[in-house]
Amino acid sequence: MQVRTAVLTRRAVLTAVLVGALCAGGVVPASAAETTAAPASWRESLATGEAAGVTTRDGAAGLDPSSAYLAPQDSASAQAEGVTDSPALVPTGLLTLGLRTLERPTSRVDSVLDADVPEGTTASVDVRGKRANGSWTEWIPSTTTGTNAGTAALPEATDVMQGRLVLTGSAADPAARPVVRDVTLTAGPAAATTESAVTEALALRYSVFATREGLVGGTTANGHRIVNRDHFVALPSRRALSPRGTSDYSVKVCAPNGRCAFAPVWDIGPWNTRDDYWNPPAQRQEWKNLPQGTPQAQAAFRTGYNGGKDQFGRKLVNPAGIDLGDGVFWDALGLKDNSQVTVDYLWTGSLRLSKVVAVGDSQESADGLVTVRAAPDAAASIVGIAAEHASVPVECLAGSGDAWVRIGAGQFVVAAALPGAGHVTSCGSGAGSGAPTD
């Protein structure tokens, strides 16, 4: 660890899932929205947000270095402080704000902060929106538009959004801490050319190098305290960081031995902090001249990209694009050393996802983990593990009495482990071979 850091069903099944999600969620495509509606503005409550490295007092939010995770200083802040070598680690805190349901869809959210931001520190807002299939877009960092002001353009129109306050400290002056007294967000009307992404799509899948995170007893970027043999992963961008205890952004990681793990993204790393390499170059936050799916660390380590260094000027000693919690590394995947793995970034697909809930204490579900089997049968071979706080694809019901849910080709979990899955169609007689019913 360096820095703190699907299988597609048939067209009819996916179309039914997407249409159902639209009807249930009441999401209106931007093309049907009124683009002349007046913007909606509101003040966020800072006292009730989910804090990680942030404390609130008298309604104001401040950085708490004792509980914040450490990340290399933002390059702009480092330059302002005259840091030319590898920037020092600085405390970084997150305050996830409440959900906001809008009267009309939006595709742009402006933010204005009433804040004291000492030199070398930062205070900004990330935003995200609910997608048509019920999942979230990634967090979009605001682009600065003025003093303590910014704007974020969402990738698609949404009528449910959420903000996240991001505070960072100073490397030159550890006592300098930003304090935010008020956050005002304004949701502009959806652009006429912005449409909700109601299209069939596989989750993005790439082969990347994985390392074991370790750090038992430490704290992840979302405030989770790492326990022995923990089940979570870290990706090198906070765009896909789940709030503590949630499954908002989850991955499927498969090892060369064929075993797979489903786990939530609860940390940032390794190496970089703004490398959402799974996104297209135009959308990628940094390293836009790299091919989609190529982590910056991989390019630097293997081909000398950026002089063989990460975004903070450190020499790469491995090409890692994902960090695995010890339980994912050892127990779910059976790895003994760092390895190349295949990763599905599940939130990027159109298939409906459902949160895993461990039920009881049995051979299928125990200690917050659910067994993944090769067929809808308790006697079938074990092919992986799904962590309780992960989201998994919901394809169809299988087995005797529809007691199993297929979550991938040759991957099944007991239906009781997905109580929030809602209506799920039957796989039919071809369940064992992976063929859904038309």
Tab-separated table of C-alpha atoms in Angstrom:
chain	number	residue	atom	x	y	z
A	1	MET	CA	0.000	0.000	0.000
A	2	GLN	CA	1.506	3.308	-1.069
A	3	VAL	CA	-1.195	5.935	-0.555
A	4	ARG	CA	-4.576	5.839	1.100
A	5	THR	CA	-6.093	5.367	-0.719
A	6	ALA	CA	-20.281	-8.192	-15.943
A	7	VAL	CA	-21.757	-10.492	-17.421
A	8	LEU	CA	-24.566	-9.119	-19.648
A	9	THR	CA	-27.933	-10.872	-19.702
A	10	ARG	CA	-30.165	-10.913	-22.732
A	11	ARG	CA	-31.535	-7.678	-24.146
A	12	ALA	CA	-35.056	-8.338	-22.888
A	13	VAL	CA	-33.924	-8.834	-19.300
A	14	LEU	CA	-31.845	-5.655	-19.182
A	15	THR	CA	-34.528	-3.613	-20.877
A	16	ALA	CA	-37.098	-4.778	-18.320
A	17	VAL	CA	-34.763	-3.929	-15.460
A	18	LEU	CA	-34.095	-0.438	-16.789
A	19	VAL	CA	-37.736	0.319	-17.505
A	20	GLY	CA	-38.676	-0.901	-14.024
A	21	ALA	CA	-36.023	1.287	-12.449
A	22	LEU	CA	-37.269	4.309	-14.331
A	23	CYS	CA	-40.842	3.748	-13.284
A	24	ALA	CA	-39.956	3.029	-9.663
A	25	GLY	CA	-37.519	5.884	-9.279
A	26	GLY	CA	-39.488	8.511	-11.121
A	27	VAL	CA	-36.404	9.711	-12.987
A	28	VAL	CA	-37.255	11.970	-15.921
A	29	PRO	CA	-34.871	11.984	-18.882
A	30	ALA	CA	-33.400	15.418	-19.477
A	31	SER	CA	-34.900	15.580	-22.933
A	32	ALA	CA	-38.341	15.616	-21.253
A	33	ALA	CA	-37.386	18.150	-18.605
A	34	GLU	CA	-38.151	21.853	-18.731
A	35	THR	CA	-34.819	23.549	-19.383
A	36	THR	CA	-36.183	26.993	-18.552
A	37	ALA	CA	-36.989	26.195	-14.909
A	38	ALA	CA	-35.516	28.554	-12.327
A	39	PRO	CA	-32.501	27.141	-10.413
A	40	ALA	CA	-33.154	25.676	-6.977
A	41	SER	CA	-30.800	26.736	-4.171
A	42	TRP	CA	-30.483	25.490	-0.623
A	43	ARG	CA	-28.177	25.565	2.368
A	44	GLU	CA	-26.775	22.248	3.482
A	45	SER	CA	-26.857	21.099	7.097
A	46	LEU	CA	-23.271	20.489	8.162
A	47	ALA	CA	-24.235	19.064	11.548
A	48	THR	CA	-25.895	15.902	10.223
A	49	GLY	CA	-23.494	14.752	7.493
A	50	GLU	CA	-21.469	11.516	7.510
A	51	ALA	CA	-18.030	12.658	8.661
A	52	ALA	CA	-14.628	11.108	8.013
A	53	GLY	CA	-11.829	13.330	9.291
A	54	VAL	CA	-14.210	16.246	9.824
A	55	THR	CA	-15.693	17.619	13.044
A	56	THR	CA	-18.708	19.893	13.355
A	57	ARG	CA	-19.151	22.492	16.074
A	58	ASP	CA	-21.754	25.220	16.319
A	59	GLY	CA	-22.939	24.320	12.837
A	60	ALA	CA	-19.485	24.707	11.224
A	61	ALA	CA	-17.316	21.945	9.752
A	62	GLY	CA	-13.582	21.779	10.319
A	63	LEU	CA	-10.756	19.427	9.491
A	64	ASP	CA	-9.890	16.922	12.223
A	65	PRO	CA	-6.286	15.776	11.633
A	66	SER	CA	-6.565	13.086	14.315
A	67	SER	CA	-9.176	11.148	12.331
A	68	ALA	CA	-8.532	12.335	8.757
A	69	TYR	CA	-6.799	10.050	6.294
A	70	LEU	CA	-3.422	11.107	4.941
A	71	ALA	CA	-2.952	11.788	1.251
A	72	PRO	CA	-0.240	13.587	-0.719
A	73	GLN	CA	-0.899	17.303	-0.886
A	74	ASP	CA	-2.869	18.538	-3.868
A	75	SER	CA	-0.410	19.582	-6.567
A	76	ALA	CA	-1.792	23.128	-6.802
A	77	SER	CA	-1.470	23.622	-3.044
A	78	ALA	CA	2.034	22.180	-3.085
A	79	GLN	CA	3.068	24.563	-5.846
A	80	ALA	CA	1.634	27.515	-3.916
A	81	GLU	CA	3.724	26.530	-0.898
A	82	GLY	CA	6.873	26.106	-2.964
A	83	VAL	CA	7.073	22.320	-2.610
A	84	THR	CA	9.033	21.008	-5.595
A	85	ASP	CA	9.881	17.476	-4.426
A	86	SER	CA	7.412	14.756	-3.444
A	87	PRO	CA	4.696	16.587	-1.457
A	88	ALA	CA	4.234	15.627	2.169
A	89	LEU	CA	1.152	13.766	3.323
A	90	VAL	CA	-1.607	16.073	4.516
A	91	PRO	CA	-4.831	15.270	6.409
A	92	THR	CA	-7.886	15.022	4.172
A	93	GLY	CA	-11.424	14.963	5.526
A	94	LEU	CA	-14.794	14.241	3.926
A	95	LEU	CA	-18.285	15.229	5.030
A	96	THR	CA	-20.984	13.446	3.027
A	97	LEU	CA	-24.074	15.655	3.000
A	98	GLY	CA	-27.733	14.658	2.872
A	99	LEU	CA	-29.706	13.503	-0.158
A	100	ARG	CA	-31.599	16.154	-2.071
A	101	THR	CA	-34.669	15.364	-4.193
A	102	LEU	CA	-35.220	18.054	-6.818
A	103	GLU	CA	-38.440	19.242	-8.400
A	104	ARG	CA	-36.795	19.134	-11.816
A	105	PRO	CA	-33.757	17.269	-13.156
A	106	THR	CA	-30.366	18.933	-13.125
A	107	SER	CA	-27.043	18.316	-14.815
A	108	ARG	CA	-25.059	21.091	-13.108
A	109	VAL	CA	-24.594	21.958	-9.450
A	110	ASP	CA	-22.889	25.161	-8.287
A	111	SER	CA	-21.436	25.528	-4.808
A	112	VAL	CA	-20.599	28.563	-2.675
A	113	LEU	CA	-18.824	28.195	0.672
A	114	ASP	CA	-18.741	30.603	3.584
A	115	ALA	CA	-15.342	29.493	4.808
A	116	ASP	CA	-11.932	30.359	6.189
A	117	VAL	CA	-9.346	28.639	3.997
A	118	PRO	CA	-5.754	29.343	5.130
A	119	GLU	CA	-2.985	29.292	2.522
A	120	GLY	CA	-2.045	25.765	1.549
A	121	THR	CA	-5.386	24.273	2.642
A	122	THR	CA	-8.451	23.596	0.513
A	123	ALA	CA	-12.222	23.399	0.855
A	124	SER	CA	-14.371	22.189	-2.031
A	125	VAL	CA	-17.480	20.194	-2.894
A	126	ASP	CA	-17.972	16.962	-4.843
A	127	VAL	CA	-21.441	16.124	-6.193
A	128	ARG	CA	-23.128	13.040	-7.598
A	129	GLY	CA	-26.563	12.086	-8.932
A	130	LYS	CA	-28.862	9.043	-8.925
A	131	ARG	CA	-28.915	7.258	-12.279
A	132	ALA	CA	-31.955	5.825	-14.009
A	133	ASN	CA	-31.146	2.262	-12.868
A	134	GLY	CA	-30.957	3.324	-9.212
A	135	SER	CA	-27.168	3.451	-8.905
A	136	TRP	CA	-25.079	6.604	-8.442
A	137	THR	CA	-22.950	8.510	-10.893
A	138	GLU	CA	-19.397	8.944	-9.694
A	139	TRP	CA	-18.563	11.890	-7.454
A	140	ILE	CA	-17.672	14.879	-9.610
A	141	PRO	CA	-15.183	17.350	-8.038
A	142	SER	CA	-16.182	20.970	-8.466
A	143	THR	CA	-14.132	23.190	-10.753
A	144	THR	CA	-13.197	26.481	-9.116
A	145	THR	CA	-15.187	29.454	-10.406
A	146	GLY	CA	-14.211	32.020	-7.772
A	147	THR	CA	-13.150	32.395	-4.163
A	148	ASN	CA	-14.703	29.462	-2.285
A	149	ALA	CA	-17.008	28.799	-5.232
A	150	GLY	CA	-17.173	26.028	-7.792
A	151	THR	CA	-19.319	24.147	-10.277
A	152	ALA	CA	-19.711	20.474	-11.201
A	153	ALA	CA	-21.248	19.087	-14.396
A	154	LEU	CA	-22.963	15.752	-13.882
A	155	PRO	CA	-22.594	13.126	-16.648
A	156	GLU	CA	-26.367	12.736	-16.928
A	157	ALA	CA	-29.534	14.433	-15.771
A	158	THR	CA	-30.856	13.495	-12.348
A	159	ASP	CA	-33.538	14.557	-9.890
A	160	VAL	CA	-31.769	13.073	-6.836
A	161	MET	CA	-28.334	14.385	-5.941
A	162	GLN	CA	-25.883	14.580	-3.078
A	163	GLY	CA	-22.929	16.757	-2.121
A	164	ARG	CA	-19.712	15.967	-0.259
A	165	LEU	CA	-17.492	18.549	1.427
A	166	VAL	CA	-13.745	17.942	0.985
A	167	LEU	CA	-11.239	19.582	3.348
A	168	THR	CA	-7.442	19.284	3.191
A	169	GLY	CA	-4.696	20.569	5.468
A	170	SER	CA	-1.348	22.210	4.799
A	171	ALA	CA	2.066	20.543	4.571
A	172	ALA	CA	3.915	23.749	5.488
A	173	ASP	CA	1.746	24.607	8.491
A	174	PRO	CA	0.127	21.597	10.250
A	175	ALA	CA	-1.851	24.001	12.451
A	176	ALA	CA	-3.608	25.567	9.455
A	177	ARG	CA	-7.066	24.081	9.025
A	178	PRO	CA	-9.985	25.113	6.818
A	179	VAL	CA	-13.315	25.810	8.518
A	180	VAL	CA	-16.604	25.932	6.602
A	181	ARG	CA	-19.578	27.687	8.163
A	182	ASP	CA	-22.055	27.340	5.341
A	183	VAL	CA	-22.486	25.445	2.068
A	184	THR	CA	-25.008	26.694	-0.492
A	185	LEU	CA	-25.744	24.482	-3.488
A	186	THR	CA	-27.651	25.540	-6.597
A	187	ALA	CA	-29.005	22.979	-9.055
A	188	GLY	CA	-29.293	24.467	-12.502
A	189	PRO	CA	-31.824	23.133	-15.022
A	190	ALA	CA	-30.713	20.139	-17.053
A	191	ALA	CA	-29.044	21.078	-20.295
A	192	ALA	CA	-31.214	20.450	-23.334
A	193	THR	CA	-28.541	18.151	-24.798
A	194	THR	CA	-28.102	16.086	-21.618
A	195	GLU	CA	-29.939	12.783	-21.513
A	196	SER	CA	-30.219	10.134	-18.828
A	197	ALA	CA	-28.077	7.183	-19.799
A	198	VAL	CA	-30.804	4.544	-20.207
A	199	THR	CA	-28.763	2.173	-22.364
A	200	GLU	CA	-27.676	-1.416	-22.058
A	201	ALA	CA	-24.047	-1.640	-21.058
A	202	LEU	CA	-21.703	-4.086	-19.465
A	203	ALA	CA	-19.805	-2.895	-16.437
A	204	LEU	CA	-16.347	-1.738	-17.471
A	205	ARG	CA	-13.760	-4.496	-17.035
A	206	TYR	CA	-9.974	-4.191	-17.055
A	207	SER	CA	-6.953	-6.259	-16.142
A	208	VAL	CA	-4.832	-4.453	-13.540
A	209	PHE	CA	-2.142	-5.282	-11.010
A	210	ALA	CA	-3.379	-5.765	-7.431
A	211	THR	CA	-1.531	-5.327	-4.147
A	212	ARG	CA	-2.524	-6.183	-0.580
A	213	GLU	CA	-3.431	-3.160	1.525
A	214	GLY	CA	-2.895	-4.480	5.045
A	215	LEU	CA	-2.795	-1.566	7.547
A	216	VAL	CA	-4.964	-3.363	10.112
A	217	GLY	CA	-6.043	-0.882	12.775
A	218	GLY	CA	-5.706	2.058	10.401
A	219	THR	CA	-8.495	4.159	8.928
A	220	THR	CA	-9.599	4.245	5.314
A	221	ALA	CA	-10.456	7.397	3.393
A	222	ASN	CA	-14.166	7.012	4.216
A	223	GLY	CA	-13.502	6.592	7.943
A	224	HIS	CA	-13.733	2.796	8.151
A	225	ARG	CA	-11.482	1.245	10.790
A	226	ILE	CA	-9.580	-1.606	9.131
A	227	VAL	CA	-9.999	-4.940	10.909
A	228	ASN	CA	-8.182	-8.237	10.556
A	229	ARG	CA	-8.858	-9.937	7.203
A	230	ASP	CA	-11.085	-7.066	6.052
A	231	HIS	CA	-13.134	-7.122	2.846
A	232	PHE	CA	-12.917	-3.870	0.852
A	233	VAL	CA	-10.796	-2.399	-1.937
A	234	ALA	CA	-9.077	0.889	-2.717
A	235	LEU	CA	-9.061	2.650	-6.092
A	236	PRO	CA	-6.824	5.657	-6.922
A	237	SER	CA	-9.625	8.235	-7.158
A	238	ARG	CA	-12.197	9.539	-4.706
A	239	ARG	CA	-14.703	9.685	-7.548
A	240	ALA	CA	-15.709	6.100	-6.718
A	241	LEU	CA	-15.329	6.204	-2.931
A	242	SER	CA	-18.371	4.833	-1.096
A	243	PRO	CA	-19.523	6.574	2.086
A	244	ARG	CA	-18.672	4.520	5.174
A	245	GLY	CA	-20.692	1.332	5.527
A	246	THR	CA	-22.343	1.607	2.099
A	247	SER	CA	-22.144	-0.370	-1.116
A	248	ASP	CA	-22.586	2.595	-3.470
A	249	TYR	CA	-19.450	1.712	-5.466
A	250	SER	CA	-18.453	-1.942	-5.605
A	251	VAL	CA	-16.178	-4.101	-7.741
A	252	LYS	CA	-15.876	-7.704	-8.779
A	253	VAL	CA	-12.253	-8.831	-8.657
A	254	CYS	CA	-11.264	-12.149	-10.227
A	255	ALA	CA	-7.884	-13.830	-9.753
A	256	PRO	CA	-6.036	-16.030	-12.265
A	257	ASN	CA	-7.158	-19.089	-10.253
A	258	GLY	CA	-10.785	-18.376	-11.209
A	259	ARG	CA	-11.966	-17.214	-7.790
A	260	CYS	CA	-13.834	-13.900	-7.580
A	261	ALA	CA	-14.599	-11.408	-4.813
A	262	PHE	CA	-17.342	-8.787	-4.612
A	263	ALA	CA	-16.324	-5.907	-2.344
A	264	PRO	CA	-17.059	-2.202	-1.747
A	265	VAL	CA	-14.653	0.646	-2.557
A	266	TRP	CA	-13.791	2.130	0.846
A	267	ASP	CA	-10.329	3.604	0.341
A	268	ILE	CA	-8.254	5.700	-2.070
A	269	GLY	CA	-5.082	4.353	-3.627
A	270	PRO	CA	-2.657	2.930	-4.360
A	271	TRP	CA	-0.140	5.535	-5.528
A	272	ASN	CA	-2.405	8.177	-7.066
A	273	THR	CA	-5.519	9.967	-5.827
A	274	ARG	CA	-6.944	11.449	-9.056
A	275	ASP	CA	-6.534	8.531	-11.463
A	276	ASP	CA	-9.999	7.272	-12.465
A	277	TYR	CA	-8.351	5.178	-15.166
A	278	TRP	CA	-11.522	3.180	-15.916
A	279	ASN	CA	-13.118	6.285	-17.444
A	280	PRO	CA	-12.640	7.482	-21.067
A	281	PRO	CA	-9.747	9.934	-21.595
A	282	ALA	CA	-12.079	12.913	-22.038
A	283	GLN	CA	-13.732	12.174	-18.693
A	284	ARG	CA	-10.617	11.095	-16.815
A	285	GLN	CA	-9.554	13.575	-14.149
A	286	GLU	CA	-5.828	13.342	-14.984
A	287	TRP	CA	-3.530	11.481	-17.420
A	288	LYS	CA	-5.938	12.012	-20.312
A	289	ASN	CA	-3.363	10.836	-22.867
A	290	LEU	CA	-3.350	7.300	-21.472
A	291	PRO	CA	-5.640	4.604	-22.903
A	292	GLN	CA	-8.837	3.908	-21.006
A	293	GLY	CA	-8.259	1.125	-18.503
A	294	THR	CA	-4.541	1.807	-18.053
A	295	PRO	CA	-3.645	2.976	-14.526
A	296	GLN	CA	-1.060	5.745	-14.439
A	297	ALA	CA	1.052	3.628	-12.078
A	298	GLN	CA	1.068	0.803	-14.603
A	299	ALA	CA	2.199	3.058	-17.438
A	300	ALA	CA	4.843	4.696	-15.247
A	301	PHE	CA	6.244	1.424	-13.930
A	302	ARG	CA	6.200	-0.563	-17.177
A	303	THR	CA	6.901	2.036	-19.859
A	304	GLY	CA	8.476	4.965	-18.000
A	305	TYR	CA	5.448	7.219	-18.446
A	306	ASN	CA	5.832	10.474	-16.487
A	307	GLY	CA	9.455	9.591	-15.857
A	308	GLY	CA	8.433	6.450	-14.022
A	309	LYS	CA	6.836	8.509	-11.246
A	310	ASP	CA	3.344	8.894	-9.828
A	311	GLN	CA	1.389	12.169	-9.719
A	312	PHE	CA	3.347	13.240	-6.629
A	313	GLY	CA	6.808	12.614	-8.052
A	314	ARG	CA	7.517	9.332	-6.304
A	315	LYS	CA	9.308	6.518	-8.114
A	316	LEU	CA	6.964	3.613	-8.783
A	317	VAL	CA	7.990	0.235	-7.339
A	318	ASN	CA	4.973	-1.656	-8.712
A	319	PRO	CA	2.224	-1.038	-11.309
A	320	ALA	CA	-0.731	-1.391	-8.928
A	321	GLY	CA	-4.146	-0.068	-10.003
A	322	ILE	CA	-6.088	-1.519	-7.060
A	323	ASP	CA	-5.427	-2.337	-3.391
A	324	LEU	CA	-7.193	-5.302	-1.782
A	325	GLY	CA	-8.168	-5.682	1.855
A	326	ASP	CA	-6.526	-8.698	3.452
A	327	GLY	CA	-9.736	-10.731	3.478
A	328	VAL	CA	-10.290	-10.113	-0.224
A	329	PHE	CA	-6.649	-10.926	-0.979
A	330	TRP	CA	-6.226	-14.074	1.126
A	331	ASP	CA	-9.682	-15.505	1.802
A	332	ALA	CA	-11.870	-14.550	-1.157
A	333	LEU	CA	-9.260	-14.806	-3.920
A	334	GLY	CA	-6.738	-17.170	-2.361
A	335	LEU	CA	-3.797	-15.010	-3.432
A	336	LYS	CA	-0.377	-15.532	-1.893
A	337	ASP	CA	1.398	-12.626	-3.610
A	338	ASN	CA	0.566	-9.465	-5.529
A	339	SER	CA	-1.021	-10.413	-8.819
A	340	GLN	CA	-2.622	-9.342	-12.051
A	341	VAL	CA	-6.419	-9.502	-11.634
A	342	THR	CA	-9.541	-8.726	-13.645
A	343	VAL	CA	-11.774	-6.009	-12.211
A	344	ASP	CA	-15.399	-5.212	-13.049
A	345	TYR	CA	-16.284	-1.652	-11.951
A	346	LEU	CA	-19.877	-2.610	-11.236
A	347	TRP	CA	-21.423	0.872	-10.907
A	348	THR	CA	-20.509	1.622	-14.544
A	349	GLY	CA	-22.905	-0.978	-15.967
A	350	SER	CA	-26.643	-0.793	-16.579
A	351	LEU	CA	-27.573	-4.023	-14.810
A	352	ARG	CA	-29.411	-3.522	-11.531
A	353	LEU	CA	-27.303	-3.982	-8.390
A	354	SER	CA	-28.404	-5.080	-4.925
A	355	LYS	CA	-26.618	-4.868	-1.579
A	356	VAL	CA	-25.433	-8.115	-0.006
A	357	VAL	CA	-26.734	-8.788	3.512
A	358	ALA	CA	-25.251	-11.697	5.463
A	359	VAL	CA	-28.066	-13.735	6.993
A	360	GLY	CA	-27.676	-16.029	9.972
A	361	ASP	CA	-24.698	-18.309	10.479
A	362	SER	CA	-24.547	-21.087	7.918
A	363	GLN	CA	-22.333	-22.505	5.225
A	364	GLU	CA	-23.742	-19.887	2.818
A	365	SER	CA	-23.553	-16.826	5.050
A	366	ALA	CA	-21.381	-16.174	8.092
A	367	ASP	CA	-19.157	-13.481	9.607
A	368	GLY	CA	-20.503	-10.827	7.224
A	369	LEU	CA	-19.615	-12.857	4.121
A	370	VAL	CA	-21.747	-14.724	1.590
A	371	THR	CA	-20.510	-17.739	-0.342
A	372	VAL	CA	-20.545	-17.565	-4.141
A	373	ARG	CA	-21.102	-20.974	-5.755
A	374	ALA	CA	-20.659	-22.285	-9.296
A	375	ALA	CA	-24.283	-23.485	-9.487
A	376	PRO	CA	-27.552	-22.874	-7.591
A	377	ASP	CA	-26.858	-25.702	-5.190
A	378	ALA	CA	-25.289	-25.800	-1.720
A	379	ALA	CA	-23.202	-28.754	-2.893
A	380	ALA	CA	-21.705	-26.823	-5.818
A	381	SER	CA	-18.090	-25.710	-5.662
A	382	ILE	CA	-17.221	-22.379	-4.048
A	383	VAL	CA	-15.965	-19.864	-6.615
A	384	GLY	CA	-15.763	-16.735	-4.509
A	385	ILE	CA	-17.036	-14.540	-1.686
A	386	ALA	CA	-19.353	-11.533	-1.598
A	387	ALA	CA	-18.785	-9.129	1.286
A	388	GLU	CA	-21.822	-7.921	3.210
A	389	HIS	CA	-21.242	-4.308	2.193
A	390	ALA	CA	-20.863	-5.049	-1.518
A	391	SER	CA	-23.410	-4.582	-4.278
A	392	VAL	CA	-23.751	-7.395	-6.807
A	393	PRO	CA	-25.493	-7.665	-10.193
A	394	VAL	CA	-28.995	-9.133	-10.043
A	395	GLU	CA	-29.584	-11.319	-13.109
A	396	CYS	CA	-32.252	-13.903	-12.296
A	397	LEU	CA	-33.564	-16.500	-9.818
A	398	ALA	CA	-32.439	-20.101	-10.026
A	399	GLY	CA	-32.467	-23.437	-8.229
A	400	SER	CA	-35.171	-25.256	-6.342
A	401	GLY	CA	-37.870	-22.828	-5.291
A	402	ASP	CA	-35.911	-19.941	-6.873
A	403	ALA	CA	-33.764	-19.941	-3.743
A	404	TRP	CA	-30.670	-18.622	-5.520
A	405	VAL	CA	-29.775	-15.473	-7.463
A	406	ARG	CA	-27.381	-15.535	-10.368
A	407	ILE	CA	-24.928	-12.640	-10.057
A	408	GLY	CA	-22.655	-13.597	-12.948
A	409	ALA	CA	-21.848	-16.454	-15.307
A	410	GLY	CA	-21.442	-19.504	-13.075
A	411	GLN	CA	-21.847	-17.371	-9.921
A	412	PHE	CA	-24.781	-17.804	-7.528
A	413	VAL	CA	-25.656	-16.652	-4.007
A	414	VAL	CA	-28.613	-17.561	-1.819
A	415	ALA	CA	-31.572	-15.273	-2.530
A	416	ALA	CA	-31.931	-14.478	1.166
A	417	ALA	CA	-28.613	-12.589	0.965
A	418	LEU	CA	-30.202	-10.002	-1.371
A	419	PRO	CA	-33.357	-8.892	0.490
A	420	GLY	CA	-33.468	-5.578	-1.370
A	421	ALA	CA	-33.339	-7.075	-4.850
A	422	GLY	CA	-37.043	-6.522	-5.479
A	423	HIS	CA	-38.757	-8.325	-8.335
A	424	VAL	CA	-36.412	-10.759	-10.061
A	425	THR	CA	-37.374	-12.993	-12.985
A	426	SER	CA	-36.584	-16.697	-13.115
A	427	CYS	CA	-33.545	-17.916	-15.034
A	428	GLY	CA	-35.498	-20.902	-16.341
A	429	SER	CA	-34.211	-24.385	-17.018
A	430	GLY	CA	-30.906	-23.068	-18.358
A	431	ALA	CA	-29.823	-21.538	-15.049
A	432	GLY	CA	-26.841	-23.761	-14.632
A	433	SER	CA	-25.494	-22.814	-18.053
A	434	GLY	CA	-26.098	-19.091	-17.550
A	435	ALA	CA	-29.000	-18.672	-19.992
A	436	PRO	CA	-31.866	-16.453	-18.785
A	437	THR	CA	-35.478	-16.892	-19.743
A	438	ASP	CA	-36.663	-14.614	-22.554
